[in-house]
Short mmCIF file of C-alpha atoms and ligand atoms in Angstrom, two decimals:
data_model
loop_
_atom_site.label_atom_id
_atom_site.label_comp_id
_atom_site.label_asym_id
_atom_site.label_seq_id
_atom_site.Cartn_x
_atom_site.Cartn_y
_atom_site.Cartn_z
CA MET A 1 28.65 4.06 43.03
CA SER A 2 30.60 6.39 40.78
CA LYS A 3 33.54 8.04 42.44
CA TRP A 4 32.20 11.27 40.95
CA MET A 5 29.07 11.11 43.09
CA PRO A 6 30.28 13.39 45.91
CA PHE A 7 30.40 16.19 43.37
CA PHE A 8 27.06 15.42 41.81
CA ASN A 9 24.89 18.49 41.61
CA LYS A 10 21.15 17.83 41.54
CA ASN A 11 20.55 20.81 39.29
CA GLU A 12 22.66 19.39 36.51
CA LYS A 13 21.10 17.51 33.67
CA GLU A 14 23.62 14.68 33.94
CA ILE A 15 22.89 11.57 31.97
CA GLN A 16 23.72 8.05 33.12
CA THR A 17 25.46 6.14 30.36
CA GLU A 18 26.48 2.54 29.85
CA LYS A 19 30.14 1.50 29.63
CA ILE A 20 31.17 0.72 26.08
CA ASP A 21 34.06 -1.34 24.68
CA ASN A 22 36.76 -0.53 22.15
CA VAL A 23 36.75 3.17 22.81
CA PRO A 24 39.27 5.32 20.95
CA ASN A 25 42.46 5.95 22.92
CA HIS A 26 42.57 9.60 22.03
CA VAL A 27 39.54 11.78 21.31
CA ALA A 28 39.96 15.36 20.08
CA ILE A 29 37.05 17.79 20.15
CA ILE A 30 36.49 21.11 18.41
CA MET A 31 34.03 22.57 20.90
CA ASP A 32 32.16 24.96 18.63
CA GLY A 33 28.88 26.88 18.74
CA ASN A 34 28.98 28.59 22.14
CA GLY A 35 28.29 32.03 20.67
CA ARG A 36 25.41 30.90 18.47
CA TRP A 37 23.90 28.92 21.35
CA ALA A 38 23.83 32.11 23.42
CA SER A 39 22.61 34.37 20.60
CA GLU A 40 19.72 32.00 19.89
CA ARG A 41 18.63 32.58 23.49
CA GLY A 42 19.10 36.33 23.41
CA LEU A 43 22.12 36.00 25.72
CA PRO A 44 25.60 37.51 25.35
CA ARG A 45 28.13 35.20 23.68
CA ILE A 46 30.02 34.80 26.94
CA ALA A 47 27.00 33.05 28.45
CA GLY A 48 27.59 30.34 25.85
CA HIS A 49 31.23 30.02 26.89
CA LYS A 50 30.25 29.70 30.54
CA GLU A 51 27.74 26.96 29.74
CA GLY A 52 30.36 25.35 27.50
CA MET A 53 32.71 25.09 30.46
CA GLU A 54 30.14 23.03 32.36
CA VAL A 55 29.90 20.69 29.37
CA VAL A 56 33.68 20.30 29.45
CA ARG A 57 33.45 19.08 33.02
CA ARG A 58 30.73 16.56 32.11
CA ILE A 59 32.55 15.22 29.07
CA VAL A 60 35.80 14.88 31.01
CA LYS A 61 33.89 12.86 33.58
CA GLU A 62 32.42 10.67 30.86
CA ALA A 63 35.83 10.19 29.24
CA VAL A 64 37.13 8.99 32.61
CA GLU A 65 34.17 6.61 32.94
CA GLN A 66 34.81 5.23 29.46
CA ASN A 67 38.54 4.74 30.07
CA ILE A 68 39.61 7.05 27.29
CA LYS A 69 43.34 7.77 27.63
CA VAL A 70 43.63 11.23 26.08
CA LEU A 71 41.05 13.98 25.57
CA THR A 72 42.24 17.01 23.62
CA LEU A 73 39.87 19.98 23.69
CA TYR A 74 40.21 22.96 21.34
CA ALA A 75 39.59 25.87 23.69
CA PHE A 76 41.22 28.87 21.98
CA SER A 77 42.86 29.10 18.58
CA THR A 78 45.64 31.40 17.39
CA GLU A 79 42.95 33.02 15.22
CA ASN A 80 40.57 33.63 18.14
CA TRP A 81 42.60 36.75 19.07
CA LYS A 82 40.59 38.44 16.29
CA ARG A 83 37.55 38.49 18.60
CA PRO A 84 36.40 41.47 20.68
CA LYS A 85 38.60 42.14 23.69
CA ARG A 86 35.72 41.58 26.11
CA GLU A 87 35.14 38.09 24.78
CA ILE A 88 38.86 37.26 24.81
CA ASP A 89 39.17 38.52 28.40
CA PHE A 90 36.29 36.27 29.41
CA LEU A 91 37.77 33.25 27.65
CA MET A 92 41.15 33.87 29.32
CA ARG A 93 39.46 33.83 32.73
CA LEU A 94 37.67 30.52 32.09
CA PRO A 95 40.68 28.34 32.97
CA ILE A 96 40.77 30.10 36.34
CA GLU A 97 37.08 29.45 36.90
CA PHE A 98 37.39 25.85 35.73
CA SER A 99 40.32 25.31 38.06
CA ASN A 100 38.61 26.94 41.06
CA LYS A 101 35.47 24.90 40.57
CA TYR A 102 36.70 21.57 39.27
CA LEU A 103 40.39 21.05 40.00
CA PRO A 104 39.62 19.04 43.17
CA GLU A 105 37.48 16.57 41.26
CA MET A 106 40.05 16.38 38.46
CA ILE A 107 42.65 15.40 41.07
CA GLU A 108 40.22 13.00 42.74
CA ASN A 109 39.68 11.28 39.39
CA ASN A 110 43.35 10.91 38.55
CA VAL A 111 43.14 13.34 35.60
CA ARG A 112 46.39 14.91 34.38
CA ILE A 113 46.02 18.38 32.90
CA LYS A 114 48.27 19.63 30.12
CA THR A 115 48.06 22.21 27.37
CA ILE A 116 49.21 22.49 23.80
CA GLY A 117 49.72 25.81 22.06
CA GLU A 118 51.83 28.92 22.55
CA PHE A 119 51.72 29.33 26.31
CA ASP A 120 54.01 32.30 26.96
CA SER A 121 51.83 34.99 25.42
CA LEU A 122 48.74 34.09 27.45
CA PRO A 123 47.79 36.61 30.18
CA ALA A 124 49.72 36.14 33.44
CA HIS A 125 46.63 35.20 35.48
CA THR A 126 45.65 32.56 32.93
CA LYS A 127 49.15 31.09 32.91
CA ARG A 128 49.27 31.06 36.70
CA SER A 129 46.09 29.07 37.08
CA ILE A 130 47.00 26.61 34.33
CA SER A 131 50.49 26.08 35.71
CA HIS A 132 48.94 25.41 39.11
CA ALA A 133 46.53 22.85 37.62
CA LYS A 134 49.38 21.15 35.74
CA GLU A 135 51.53 21.04 38.84
CA LYS A 136 48.73 19.63 41.01
CA THR A 137 47.90 16.88 38.52
CA LYS A 138 51.32 16.00 37.11
CA GLN A 139 51.61 12.73 39.08
CA ASN A 140 48.22 11.50 37.91
CA ASP A 141 48.21 8.67 35.41
CA GLY A 142 44.55 8.48 34.45
CA LEU A 143 42.99 10.53 31.67
CA LEU A 144 45.30 13.06 30.03
CA LEU A 145 43.19 16.18 29.63
CA ASN A 146 44.89 18.30 27.04
CA PHE A 147 43.59 21.83 26.45
CA ALA A 148 44.54 23.39 23.11
CA LEU A 149 44.95 27.00 24.17
CA ASN A 150 46.37 29.64 21.87
CA TYR A 151 46.87 26.69 19.57
CA GLY A 152 47.23 26.83 15.80
CA SER A 153 48.50 23.92 13.79
CA ARG A 154 50.34 26.03 11.22
CA ASP A 155 52.01 28.02 13.99
CA GLU A 156 52.99 24.71 15.61
CA ILE A 157 54.54 23.48 12.36
CA VAL A 158 56.44 26.75 11.82
CA ARG A 159 57.83 26.60 15.36
CA ALA A 160 58.78 22.95 14.95
CA THR A 161 60.52 23.68 11.65
CA LYS A 162 62.58 26.50 13.17
CA GLN A 163 63.56 24.29 16.10
CA VAL A 164 64.59 21.44 13.82
CA ILE A 165 66.78 23.82 11.79
CA GLN A 166 68.30 25.18 15.00
CA ASP A 167 69.05 21.67 16.28
CA VAL A 168 70.62 20.66 12.97
CA HIS A 169 72.82 23.77 13.14
CA ASP A 170 73.78 22.96 16.73
CA GLY A 171 74.50 19.37 15.78
CA THR A 172 71.87 17.97 18.20
CA ILE A 173 70.34 16.05 15.32
CA ALA A 174 71.61 15.15 11.87
CA GLU A 175 69.60 16.08 8.79
CA THR A 176 69.65 12.43 7.74
CA ASP A 177 67.91 11.47 10.99
CA ILE A 178 64.84 13.60 10.29
CA ASP A 179 61.80 11.43 9.69
CA GLU A 180 58.11 11.52 10.61
CA ALA A 181 58.76 10.36 14.16
CA VAL A 182 61.36 13.10 14.70
CA ILE A 183 59.04 15.80 13.36
CA ALA A 184 56.24 14.52 15.62
CA LYS A 185 58.54 14.99 18.64
CA TYR A 186 58.96 18.68 17.79
CA LEU A 187 55.20 19.33 17.85
CA TYR A 188 53.35 20.39 21.00
CA THR A 189 51.83 16.92 21.15
CA GLU A 190 55.33 15.35 21.49
CA ASP A 191 54.76 11.79 22.72
CA VAL A 192 50.95 11.90 22.84
CA PRO A 193 49.58 9.38 20.33
CA ASP A 194 47.60 10.84 17.42
CA PRO A 195 43.85 11.30 17.90
CA ASP A 196 41.74 8.34 16.81
CA LEU A 197 38.50 10.30 16.73
CA LEU A 198 37.82 13.96 16.01
CA ILE A 199 34.46 15.43 17.02
CA ARG A 200 33.24 18.86 15.92
CA THR A 201 30.00 20.35 17.13
CA SER A 202 27.82 23.15 15.70
CA GLY A 203 27.43 21.89 12.15
CA GLU A 204 30.72 23.27 10.84
CA HIS A 205 32.72 20.78 8.81
CA ARG A 206 36.24 22.18 8.93
CA LEU A 207 39.41 21.85 10.97
CA SER A 208 40.00 25.55 11.72
CA ASN A 209 43.76 25.00 12.04
CA PHE A 210 43.46 22.14 14.55
CA LEU A 211 46.03 19.31 14.65
CA LEU A 212 46.66 19.20 10.89
CA TRP A 213 49.57 16.78 11.23
CA GLN A 214 48.13 14.66 14.03
CA LEU A 215 44.70 14.10 12.44
CA ALA A 216 46.13 12.52 9.27
CA TYR A 217 44.33 9.22 9.95
CA ALA A 218 41.72 10.19 12.54
CA GLU A 219 38.05 9.32 12.07
CA PHE A 220 35.87 12.43 11.86
CA TRP A 221 32.44 12.78 13.47
CA PHE A 222 30.24 15.85 13.17
CA THR A 223 27.06 16.96 14.88
CA ASP A 224 24.84 20.00 14.39
CA VAL A 225 24.44 20.29 18.17
CA MET A 226 26.01 23.44 19.65
CA TRP A 227 28.68 22.71 22.27
CA PRO A 228 26.60 23.93 25.27
CA ASP A 229 23.93 21.35 24.29
CA PHE A 230 26.45 18.53 23.83
CA ASN A 231 26.10 15.80 26.46
CA GLU A 232 27.21 12.34 27.56
CA GLN A 233 24.70 10.58 25.31
CA ILE A 234 25.81 12.41 22.18
CA PHE A 235 29.43 11.69 23.14
CA LEU A 236 28.53 8.01 23.33
CA ASP A 237 26.85 8.19 19.92
CA ALA A 238 30.17 9.39 18.52
CA LEU A 239 32.11 6.65 20.31
CA LYS A 240 29.71 3.99 19.06
CA ASP A 241 29.92 5.28 15.52
CA TYR A 242 33.72 5.14 15.81
CA GLN A 243 33.48 1.44 16.70
CA LYS A 244 31.88 0.75 13.31
CA ARG A 245 34.60 2.45 11.30
CA LYS A 246 37.11 0.39 9.30
CA ARG A 247 40.49 2.06 9.58
CA ARG A 248 42.68 1.01 6.68
CA TYR A 249 45.60 3.46 6.84
CA GLY A 250 46.06 3.10 3.12
CA GLY A 251 46.02 -0.70 3.24
CA ILE A 252 43.19 -2.96 2.15
C1 IPE B 1 33.59 27.86 20.39
O1 IPE B 1 32.42 28.58 20.24
C2 IPE B 1 34.46 28.40 21.48
C3 IPE B 1 35.62 29.17 21.00
C4 IPE B 1 36.00 29.29 19.77
C5 IPE B 1 36.40 29.84 22.01
P1 IPE B 1 32.36 29.90 19.38
O2 IPE B 1 32.68 31.04 20.26
O3 IPE B 1 33.19 29.78 18.16
O4 IPE B 1 30.82 29.95 19.00
P2 IPE B 1 30.22 30.27 17.58
O5 IPE B 1 30.89 29.34 16.60
O6 IPE B 1 30.54 31.71 17.30
O7 IPE B 1 28.78 30.00 17.72
C1 IPE B 2 37.57 26.72 16.34
O1 IPE B 2 36.36 27.37 16.36
C2 IPE B 2 38.35 27.07 17.58
C3 IPE B 2 37.82 26.56 18.83
C4 IPE B 2 36.79 25.78 18.97
C5 IPE B 2 38.53 26.97 19.99
P1 IPE B 2 36.14 28.78 15.62
O2 IPE B 2 34.75 29.17 15.89
O3 IPE B 2 37.21 29.72 16.00
O4 IPE B 2 36.35 28.37 14.09
P2 IPE B 2 35.88 29.10 12.76
O5 IPE B 2 36.32 30.52 12.85
O6 IPE B 2 34.40 28.99 12.69
O7 IPE B 2 36.55 28.33 11.66
MG1 MG B 3 32.85 29.05 16.31
#
């Protein structure tokens, strides 16, 4: 029996999936379409975000089942501050709700929670709940669940560049030592391996400032499905499609 069973909620439309081989080590997802999903149903956009949070929980569970090592989820971009305050406030409370509802099962399932992005300027209550979740899961060595929160790839590269210049000035590193591996260490992703597979929902085919450096050789997979309608089976479709890809990295 799955170790997730004690948390199984009969009302949820959970789907039983088979275990598949050769899964990508690191899957990154642009969880898009919450607002449209809600609008199509005559609901406020925040209803889509709430439903989207439940999908996060299900996909994390599936990633654990499939032995994926890292799952990076784009939750809030540096550009998402342009949205109405009400919507932003709701999004900034979601980590608290996620933590209250699902932190125990994350711990139970050996999930380690981390974030990438500019953390300091998040609201205090958001930071508190995320820091708590990180602290409670820091010893876990199962799935690394990485939330991209207030994350923008260009912002990340600007920050990294400034830090590299600072460290060269301070003599911590020599200019001649700077190579791709050194630059990678200055990014939020530090020692996390690059994503193997990028999934974007909602029919949009763009990166929206997500992991520009790290996705250099990732396989891309798109679906028209809105994030609140995404499920385990669609996730498996993406993983199975990934298995068929021939990754050449510029070779033959
Ligand atoms: C993705 O859904 C979640 C966030 C960006 C926070 P959206 O809120 O972008 O939904 P759409 O794309 O407007 O439908
Ligand atoms: C990307 O989605 C950011 C997240 C999923 C958090 P957006 O909805 O913000 O992207 P654009 O504006 O359509 O490019
Ligand atoms: Mg969107």
